[in-house]
Amino acid sequence: MLKGTYFCIDAHTCGNPVRLVTSGHPVLRGDSMSEKRLDFLANHDWIRKGLMFEPRGHAMMSGAFLYPPCSDNADASVLFIETSGCLPMCGHGTIGTVTAAIESGLLTPKTPGELTLDVPAGQIRVSYKQQGDKVLAVKLINVPSYLAIADACVSVPGLGELIIDVAYGGNFYAIVEPQANFPGLEHWSADKVLHFSPLLREAINNAYQCQHPLDNSISGISHVLWTGTPKTPGSDGANAVFYGDGAIDRSPCGTGTSARMAQRFTRGLLKQGERFVHESIIGSQFSGVVEAVTEVAGCTAIIPSIEGWAHVYGSNQIRIDDADPYAEGFLV
Ligand code: PYC
């Protein structure tokens, strides 16, 4: 029996995929996107698995559904989907979703060139530059981002002791700077990132509790951000973000860049108004700015902006059918 048919616009943001699902939305219970995210995970998660996992997706696949706004001042709401679940916030996902939605006429902003979006982690503001039908660049003002734990010490099997920071930028990130047992990303292969990241994530989650003080549905360190010396002219830093079971972000990671900017701000390495250009494992760049300083439950936080671009490369119609033994997909 056919379980669902999904029309999708496929795009990538600086190299990382964004599959914007434009039909087949389940009705979600809840007043906020945080509540709707939990309802989706509890009752409709097979749709995410079918659309993100192999054979219809792959380890790096991610995407989004657009929903009507939850707040009076918003233009729309976004539910992010990817292989590890539904992220509270996704920067590359926002840039790809806005590009695909504006280019296809799915979203008409109240104010030209500007959008306010409800996302599970809160509310974000977006502005974009357009030339004809094409969206050239998208800038998002992210949720408050902060350094949650400084100088955490963890022992990683096969690597030894690492000193890491944990920062929040819409998801919680373990940030690893070069040190005795980690020479820097430029000296590591992608295989090493894939091997050591889940071990580090497990070690840090066993040793430290991480929960957002204003939303208890956001907890646990989901992403590992390894840093290194950049290769692309104009970059201030390089990173590779591991997430899910086997994904390395091909984009410079919007929430990861926000988390790293919060870490650098708190450590006195970045000031209000300053720009931080972050490059990804493939050398693509996001440009971040510390827009403002604020606080989250008494802890100093920044409001970061992230700017990047996306390209729409096609569309497809995906069917998920019970007769298919891999209706809910698989990951290897
Ligand atoms: O851009 O925020 C991001 C992101 C999270 C996971 C992959 N990309």
mmCIF file of C-alpha atoms in Angstrom, residues 8-232:
data_model
loop_
_atom_site.group_PDB
_atom_site.id
_atom_site.type_symbol
_atom_site.label_atom_id
_atom_site.label_comp_id
_atom_site.label_asym_id
_atom_site.label_seq_id
_atom_site.Cartn_x
_atom_site.Cartn_y
_atom_site.Cartn_z
ATOM 1 C CA CYS A 8 10.607 17.628 -3.321
ATOM 2 C CA ILE A 9 12.822 20.451 -4.543
ATOM 3 C CA ASP A 10 16.451 19.372 -4.270
ATOM 4 C CA ALA A 11 19.140 21.949 -3.568
ATOM 5 C CA HIS A 12 22.504 22.177 -1.880
ATOM 6 C CA THR A 13 23.880 24.854 0.420
ATOM 7 C CA CYS A 14 27.603 25.276 -0.123
ATOM 8 C CA GLY A 15 27.773 21.546 -0.969
ATOM 9 C CA ASN A 16 25.441 20.023 1.640
ATOM 10 C CA PRO A 17 22.049 18.757 0.455
ATOM 11 C CA VAL A 18 18.685 20.331 1.273
ATOM 12 C CA ARG A 19 15.569 18.462 0.151
ATOM 13 C CA LEU A 20 12.598 20.813 0.568
ATOM 14 C CA VAL A 21 9.469 18.670 0.787
ATOM 15 C CA THR A 22 6.546 20.589 -0.715
ATOM 16 C CA SER A 23 3.685 18.091 -0.385
ATOM 17 C CA GLY A 24 2.603 15.295 1.932
ATOM 18 C CA HIS A 25 3.040 17.305 5.169
ATOM 19 C CA PRO A 26 1.602 15.474 8.184
ATOM 20 C CA VAL A 27 -0.656 17.575 10.409
ATOM 21 C CA LEU A 28 1.392 18.283 13.546
ATOM 22 C CA ARG A 29 0.087 18.795 17.071
ATOM 23 C CA GLY A 30 1.420 21.624 19.221
ATOM 24 C CA ASP A 31 1.452 25.407 19.434
ATOM 25 C CA SER A 32 5.170 25.971 18.841
ATOM 26 C CA MET A 33 7.630 24.376 16.398
ATOM 27 C CA SER A 34 9.369 22.836 19.413
ATOM 28 C CA GLU A 35 6.123 20.972 20.267
ATOM 29 C CA LYS A 36 5.422 20.136 16.618
ATOM 30 C CA ARG A 37 8.950 18.735 16.244
ATOM 31 C CA LEU A 38 8.307 16.334 19.138
ATOM 32 C CA ASP A 39 4.966 15.307 17.624
ATOM 33 C CA PHE A 40 6.638 14.626 14.266
ATOM 34 C CA LEU A 41 9.345 12.507 15.926
ATOM 35 C CA ALA A 42 6.759 10.549 17.955
ATOM 36 C CA ASN A 43 4.175 9.942 15.234
ATOM 37 C CA HIS A 44 5.522 10.619 11.739
ATOM 38 C CA ASP A 45 9.223 9.789 11.847
ATOM 39 C CA TRP A 46 8.898 7.124 9.131
ATOM 40 C CA ILE A 47 8.499 9.961 6.610
ATOM 41 C CA ARG A 48 11.886 11.395 7.598
ATOM 42 C CA LYS A 49 13.523 7.967 7.439
ATOM 43 C CA GLY A 50 11.992 7.193 4.057
ATOM 44 C CA LEU A 51 13.097 10.524 2.568
ATOM 45 C CA MET A 52 16.530 10.846 4.212
ATOM 46 C CA PHE A 53 17.950 7.310 4.536
ATOM 47 C CA GLU A 54 19.207 5.147 1.663
ATOM 48 C CA PRO A 55 18.063 4.248 -0.958
ATOM 49 C CA ARG A 56 16.204 7.603 -1.398
ATOM 50 C CA GLY A 57 18.800 9.570 0.523
ATOM 51 C CA HIS A 58 22.246 9.034 2.043
ATOM 52 C CA ALA A 59 24.220 9.729 5.232
ATOM 53 C CA MET A 60 24.453 13.471 4.530
ATOM 54 C CA MET A 61 20.863 13.949 3.318
ATOM 55 C CA SER A 62 18.887 16.674 5.044
ATOM 56 C CA GLY A 63 15.799 18.654 4.257
ATOM 57 C CA ALA A 64 12.832 20.578 5.557
ATOM 58 C CA PHE A 65 9.059 20.970 5.557
ATOM 59 C CA LEU A 66 7.523 24.450 5.549
ATOM 60 C CA TYR A 67 4.516 24.981 7.830
ATOM 61 C CA PRO A 68 2.289 27.987 8.512
ATOM 62 C CA PRO A 69 3.703 30.403 11.115
ATOM 63 C CA CYS A 70 3.243 29.621 14.822
ATOM 64 C CA SER A 71 3.744 33.284 15.865
ATOM 65 C CA ASP A 72 1.773 36.341 14.713
ATOM 66 C CA ASN A 73 4.898 38.106 13.430
ATOM 67 C CA ALA A 74 6.326 35.174 11.423
ATOM 68 C CA ASP A 75 5.992 34.421 7.700
ATOM 69 C CA ALA A 76 6.315 30.630 8.035
ATOM 70 C CA SER A 77 7.657 27.820 10.207
ATOM 71 C CA VAL A 78 10.328 25.273 9.337
ATOM 72 C CA LEU A 79 10.680 21.656 10.446
ATOM 73 C CA PHE A 80 14.211 20.409 9.715
ATOM 74 C CA ILE A 81 14.712 16.741 8.887
ATOM 75 C CA GLU A 82 17.939 14.821 8.436
ATOM 76 C CA THR A 83 19.424 11.396 9.036
ATOM 77 C CA SER A 84 19.873 11.829 12.822
ATOM 78 C CA GLY A 85 16.406 13.210 13.484
ATOM 79 C CA CYS A 86 14.849 16.667 13.435
ATOM 80 C CA LEU A 87 17.369 19.310 14.438
ATOM 81 C CA PRO A 88 16.140 22.202 16.612
ATOM 82 C CA MET A 89 17.887 24.513 14.121
ATOM 83 C CA CYS A 90 19.868 24.085 10.916
ATOM 84 C CA GLY A 91 21.762 26.911 9.217
ATOM 85 C CA HIS A 92 22.532 25.293 5.880
ATOM 86 C CA GLY A 93 18.972 23.924 5.898
ATOM 87 C CA THR A 94 17.570 27.450 6.340
ATOM 88 C CA ILE A 95 19.688 28.883 3.508
ATOM 89 C CA GLY A 96 18.655 26.062 1.132
ATOM 90 C CA THR A 97 14.998 26.142 2.190
ATOM 91 C CA VAL A 98 14.699 29.913 1.740
ATOM 92 C CA THR A 99 16.451 29.780 -1.649
ATOM 93 C CA ALA A 100 14.229 26.953 -2.943
ATOM 94 C CA ALA A 101 11.029 28.407 -1.478
ATOM 95 C CA ILE A 102 11.575 31.937 -2.836
ATOM 96 C CA GLU A 103 12.752 30.768 -6.283
ATOM 97 C CA SER A 104 9.724 28.473 -6.638
ATOM 98 C CA GLY A 105 7.218 31.011 -5.288
ATOM 99 C CA LEU A 106 6.298 28.855 -2.280
ATOM 100 C CA LEU A 107 6.940 31.720 0.138
ATOM 101 C CA THR A 108 5.881 35.323 -0.346
ATOM 102 C CA PRO A 109 7.398 37.523 2.366
ATOM 103 C CA LYS A 110 5.368 40.230 4.096
ATOM 104 C CA THR A 111 8.360 42.546 3.593
ATOM 105 C CA PRO A 112 10.248 42.037 0.300
ATOM 106 C CA GLY A 113 13.621 40.377 0.833
ATOM 107 C CA GLU A 114 12.957 39.585 4.495
ATOM 108 C CA LEU A 115 11.426 36.674 6.369
ATOM 109 C CA THR A 116 10.744 35.824 9.969
ATOM 110 C CA LEU A 117 10.693 32.079 10.539
ATOM 111 C CA ASP A 118 9.593 30.010 13.523
ATOM 112 C CA VAL A 119 11.946 27.060 14.020
ATOM 113 C CA PRO A 120 12.025 24.517 16.869
ATOM 114 C CA ALA A 121 14.899 26.387 18.579
ATOM 115 C CA GLY A 122 13.062 29.737 18.523
ATOM 116 C CA GLN A 123 12.632 32.457 15.943
ATOM 117 C CA ILE A 124 15.117 33.516 13.269
ATOM 118 C CA ARG A 125 15.163 36.469 10.891
ATOM 119 C CA VAL A 126 16.305 36.045 7.315
ATOM 120 C CA SER A 127 17.208 38.457 4.537
ATOM 121 C CA TYR A 128 18.113 37.490 1.001
ATOM 122 C CA LYS A 129 19.495 39.046 -2.180
ATOM 123 C CA GLN A 130 17.741 38.245 -5.436
ATOM 124 C CA GLN A 131 18.623 38.773 -9.101
ATOM 125 C CA GLY A 132 15.638 38.006 -11.318
ATOM 126 C CA ASP A 133 14.329 34.613 -10.240
ATOM 127 C CA LYS A 134 17.562 33.606 -8.527
ATOM 128 C CA VAL A 135 18.379 34.002 -4.855
ATOM 129 C CA LEU A 136 22.077 34.896 -4.698
ATOM 130 C CA ALA A 137 22.689 34.916 -0.945
ATOM 131 C CA VAL A 138 20.775 34.305 2.281
ATOM 132 C CA LYS A 139 21.649 35.779 5.663
ATOM 133 C CA LEU A 140 20.044 34.488 8.834
ATOM 134 C CA ILE A 141 20.072 36.018 12.290
ATOM 135 C CA ASN A 142 20.295 32.934 14.453
ATOM 136 C CA VAL A 143 18.999 32.101 17.934
ATOM 137 C CA PRO A 144 21.096 33.213 20.947
ATOM 138 C CA SER A 145 24.293 31.147 21.012
ATOM 139 C CA TYR A 146 26.554 30.601 24.011
ATOM 140 C CA LEU A 147 29.551 28.748 25.399
ATOM 141 C CA ALA A 148 28.035 26.062 27.649
ATOM 142 C CA ILE A 149 31.144 24.262 29.000
ATOM 143 C CA ALA A 150 34.757 25.466 28.799
ATOM 144 C CA ASP A 151 37.788 23.157 28.935
ATOM 145 C CA ALA A 152 35.979 19.854 29.376
ATOM 146 C CA CYS A 153 38.429 16.969 29.623
ATOM 147 C CA VAL A 154 37.483 13.666 27.964
ATOM 148 C CA SER A 155 39.341 10.495 27.201
ATOM 149 C CA VAL A 156 38.731 9.193 23.672
ATOM 150 C CA PRO A 157 39.587 5.533 22.968
ATOM 151 C CA GLY A 158 42.553 5.325 20.590
ATOM 152 C CA LEU A 159 43.268 9.057 20.835
ATOM 153 C CA GLY A 160 43.776 9.816 24.517
ATOM 154 C CA GLU A 161 42.779 12.923 26.440
ATOM 155 C CA LEU A 162 41.221 15.897 24.681
ATOM 156 C CA ILE A 163 40.312 19.310 26.116
ATOM 157 C CA ILE A 164 37.186 20.587 24.410
ATOM 158 C CA ASP A 165 34.606 23.353 24.661
ATOM 159 C CA VAL A 166 30.871 22.772 24.325
ATOM 160 C CA ALA A 167 28.850 25.564 22.738
ATOM 161 C CA TYR A 168 25.248 26.010 21.623
ATOM 162 C CA GLY A 169 24.327 27.551 18.276
ATOM 163 C CA GLY A 170 20.908 25.927 17.775
ATOM 164 C CA ASN A 171 22.386 22.469 18.546
ATOM 165 C CA PHE A 172 25.063 21.571 21.101
ATOM 166 C CA TYR A 173 28.591 21.222 19.671
ATOM 167 C CA ALA A 174 31.750 19.678 21.081
ATOM 168 C CA ILE A 175 34.459 21.936 19.624
ATOM 169 C CA VAL A 176 37.959 20.513 19.284
ATOM 170 C CA GLU A 177 40.858 22.911 18.696
ATOM 171 C CA PRO A 178 44.333 21.594 17.703
ATOM 172 C CA GLN A 179 46.237 20.206 20.745
ATOM 173 C CA ALA A 180 48.633 17.397 21.708
ATOM 174 C CA ASN A 181 46.319 14.543 20.657
ATOM 175 C CA PHE A 182 44.704 16.362 17.708
ATOM 176 C CA PRO A 183 47.140 18.020 15.267
ATOM 177 C CA GLY A 184 44.425 19.976 13.379
ATOM 178 C CA LEU A 185 41.968 19.076 10.685
ATOM 179 C CA GLU A 186 44.449 19.608 7.839
ATOM 180 C CA HIS A 187 46.456 16.634 9.179
ATOM 181 C CA TRP A 188 43.460 14.309 9.425
ATOM 182 C CA SER A 189 41.583 12.287 6.798
ATOM 183 C CA ALA A 190 37.766 12.249 6.639
ATOM 184 C CA ASP A 191 37.992 8.609 7.798
ATOM 185 C CA LYS A 192 39.614 9.741 11.049
ATOM 186 C CA VAL A 193 36.856 12.316 11.613
ATOM 187 C CA LEU A 194 34.256 9.575 11.017
ATOM 188 C CA HIS A 195 36.043 7.149 13.327
ATOM 189 C CA PHE A 196 36.811 9.381 16.333
ATOM 190 C CA SER A 197 33.727 11.647 16.353
ATOM 191 C CA PRO A 198 31.195 9.103 17.677
ATOM 192 C CA LEU A 199 33.718 7.978 20.322
ATOM 193 C CA LEU A 200 34.269 11.564 21.446
ATOM 194 C CA ARG A 201 30.519 12.303 21.395
ATOM 195 C CA GLU A 202 29.802 9.274 23.559
ATOM 196 C CA ALA A 203 32.571 10.144 26.012
ATOM 197 C CA ILE A 204 31.468 13.754 26.431
ATOM 198 C CA ASN A 205 27.768 12.866 26.737
ATOM 199 C CA ASN A 206 28.634 10.301 29.430
ATOM 200 C CA ALA A 207 30.700 12.804 31.387
ATOM 201 C CA TYR A 208 28.638 16.017 31.034
ATOM 202 C CA GLN A 209 24.934 16.903 30.975
ATOM 203 C CA CYS A 210 23.889 19.501 28.425
ATOM 204 C CA GLN A 211 20.399 20.931 28.346
ATOM 205 C CA HIS A 212 19.049 24.208 26.998
ATOM 206 C CA PRO A 213 17.831 26.222 30.008
ATOM 207 C CA LEU A 214 14.702 27.465 28.195
ATOM 208 C CA ASP A 215 13.680 24.315 26.283
ATOM 209 C CA ASN A 216 14.217 20.899 27.846
ATOM 210 C CA SER A 217 13.571 19.167 24.511
ATOM 211 C CA ILE A 218 17.006 20.435 23.402
ATOM 212 C CA SER A 219 19.558 18.337 25.218
ATOM 213 C CA GLY A 220 22.707 16.345 24.593
ATOM 214 C CA ILE A 221 25.725 17.030 22.407
ATOM 215 C CA SER A 222 24.745 15.951 18.911
ATOM 216 C CA HIS A 223 27.553 17.404 16.796
ATOM 217 C CA VAL A 224 31.366 17.338 16.916
ATOM 218 C CA LEU A 225 33.233 20.257 15.321
ATOM 219 C CA TRP A 226 36.918 19.671 14.524
ATOM 220 C CA THR A 227 38.933 22.751 13.657
ATOM 221 C CA GLY A 228 42.046 23.476 11.646
ATOM 222 C CA THR A 229 43.966 25.859 9.408
ATOM 223 C CA PRO A 230 41.907 27.114 6.458
ATOM 224 C CA LYS A 231 42.874 26.625 2.799
ATOM 225 C CA THR A 232 40.481 29.022 1.047
#
